[in-house]
Amino acid sequence: MSRLYLIRHGKPAAVWGEADDDPGLDDAGWAQAEAARDLLLALPEAERPTKVVSSPLRRCRETAMPTAQALGVEIEIDPFVGEIPTPKGLTAEQRPPWLREVFQGLWKDVKGDLDYDAWRQDVAGSLRARAGTAVFSHYVAINAVMSQLAGDERVLVFRPDHASISVLETDGETLLLVEQGREASTGVL
């Protein structure tokens, strides 16, 4: 089994419903990205990641950047670790209420134009092949993995703080939780 690190992006400069639908990091978020890099580089060499993967969204790419630069590697973009897909018919204003409803329920009951239980399985499946990798992702995608590892059908089982690092292990087929990252005191919305 090899380690992989699942990291929530740093604090963004805007939240859902504000002007920027793909915000980068604010000053606190940049500091969190650097702190995540420092923690990952302080690991024993055998446990340190050698690859960096990010969601396509800017806040994740920016959080991943200090780690990738320190390791001297390119950031691989993986849409499977991106945000939960919003149903096509929803406007930006309708997304926050939809997410609040999603957070209250079970994966099998999420309303939208795709099978969200299958989506969460795809997120976890992407991680199984990521031994030795720092993966920078999002609140809901991280919950997709954590709920599956816990055998819990609820959407919201973990409240990862910004730049929270969860430690997992994989052998390419199995994914195990070693240590859950730091939780936030408040939710996303």
Coordinates of C-alpha atoms in Angstrom, one line a residue, residues 77-187:
I77 CA -5.6 18.1 -14.1
D78 CA -8.2 15.5 -13.3
P79 CA -11.9 16.4 -13.8
F80 CA -12.9 13.4 -11.6
V81 CA -11.7 15.3 -8.5
G82 CA -13.5 18.5 -9.5
E83 CA -16.7 20.0 -8.1
I84 CA -19.9 18.1 -8.0
P85 CA -21.6 18.7 -11.3
T86 CA -24.5 21.1 -11.2
P87 CA -27.6 20.0 -13.0
K88 CA -27.7 21.7 -16.4
G89 CA -31.0 23.4 -15.8
L90 CA -29.9 25.3 -12.7
T91 CA -28.8 28.9 -12.7
A92 CA -25.9 30.2 -10.6
E93 CA -28.5 31.6 -8.1
Q94 CA -30.2 28.2 -7.8
R95 CA -26.9 26.3 -7.1
P96 CA -26.6 27.2 -3.4
P97 CA -30.1 26.1 -2.4
W98 CA -29.6 22.9 -4.5
L99 CA -26.3 22.2 -2.6
R100 CA -27.9 22.8 0.8
E101 CA -30.6 20.2 -0.1
V102 CA -27.9 17.8 -1.4
F103 CA -26.0 18.2 1.9
Q104 CA -29.0 17.1 3.9
G105 CA -29.6 13.8 2.0
L106 CA -28.2 10.6 0.7
W107 CA -26.1 10.1 -2.5
K108 CA -28.8 8.0 -4.1
D109 CA -31.4 10.8 -3.6
V110 CA -29.4 13.7 -5.2
K111 CA -31.6 15.3 -7.8
G112 CA -30.0 16.2 -11.1
D113 CA -29.2 15.0 -14.6
L114 CA -26.7 12.3 -13.7
D115 CA -26.3 9.4 -11.2
Y116 CA -24.5 11.1 -8.3
D117 CA -23.9 7.8 -6.5
A118 CA -22.0 6.7 -9.6
W119 CA -20.2 10.1 -9.7
R120 CA -18.9 9.5 -6.1
Q121 CA -17.7 6.1 -7.1
D122 CA -15.8 7.7 -10.1
V123 CA -14.1 10.1 -7.7
A124 CA -12.9 7.3 -5.4
G125 CA -12.0 5.2 -8.5
S126 CA -9.7 8.0 -9.7
L127 CA -7.9 8.1 -6.4
R128 CA -7.2 4.3 -6.4
A129 CA -4.6 4.9 -9.2
R130 CA -3.0 7.8 -7.4
A131 CA -0.3 6.3 -5.1
G132 CA 2.3 8.8 -4.2
T133 CA 0.2 11.7 -5.2
A134 CA -1.0 14.9 -3.6
V135 CA -4.6 15.4 -4.9
F136 CA -6.2 18.9 -4.6
S137 CA -9.9 18.7 -4.6
H138 CA -13.2 20.1 -3.2
Y139 CA -15.5 19.8 -0.2
V140 CA -18.2 17.7 -1.9
A141 CA -15.7 15.5 -3.9
I142 CA -13.8 14.8 -0.7
N143 CA -17.1 13.8 1.0
A144 CA -17.8 11.5 -2.0
V145 CA -14.6 9.6 -1.1
M146 CA -15.0 9.8 2.7
S147 CA -18.6 8.6 2.6
Q148 CA -17.7 5.6 0.5
L149 CA -14.7 4.7 2.7
A150 CA -17.0 4.9 5.8
G151 CA -19.8 2.9 4.2
D152 CA -22.1 5.8 4.9
E153 CA -24.7 6.8 2.3
R154 CA -25.0 10.4 3.5
V155 CA -23.6 13.1 1.3
L156 CA -22.1 15.1 4.1
V157 CA -20.0 12.9 6.5
F158 CA -16.9 15.2 6.9
R159 CA -16.4 19.0 7.0
P160 CA -12.8 19.4 5.6
D161 CA -11.3 22.7 6.5
H162 CA -9.5 24.8 3.8
A163 CA -6.2 23.0 3.0
S164 CA -7.1 20.1 5.2
I165 CA -5.0 17.0 4.3
S166 CA -6.5 13.6 4.6
V167 CA -4.1 10.6 4.4
L168 CA -5.2 7.5 2.4
E169 CA -3.5 4.4 1.2
T170 CA -3.9 2.5 -2.1
D171 CA -2.6 -0.5 -3.8
G172 CA -4.3 0.4 -7.1
E173 CA -7.4 -1.5 -6.3
T174 CA -8.2 -0.7 -2.6
L175 CA -8.5 2.6 -1.0
L176 CA -8.1 3.0 2.8
L177 CA -8.4 5.9 5.1
V178 CA -5.3 6.3 7.3
E179 CA -6.0 9.7 8.9
Q180 CA -8.9 12.2 8.3
G181 CA -7.8 15.8 7.8
R182 CA -8.7 18.8 10.0
E183 CA -12.4 19.6 10.0
A184 CA -13.9 23.1 9.7
S185 CA -16.0 24.6 12.4
T186 CA -18.6 25.8 9.8
G187 CA -20.0 24.4 6.6

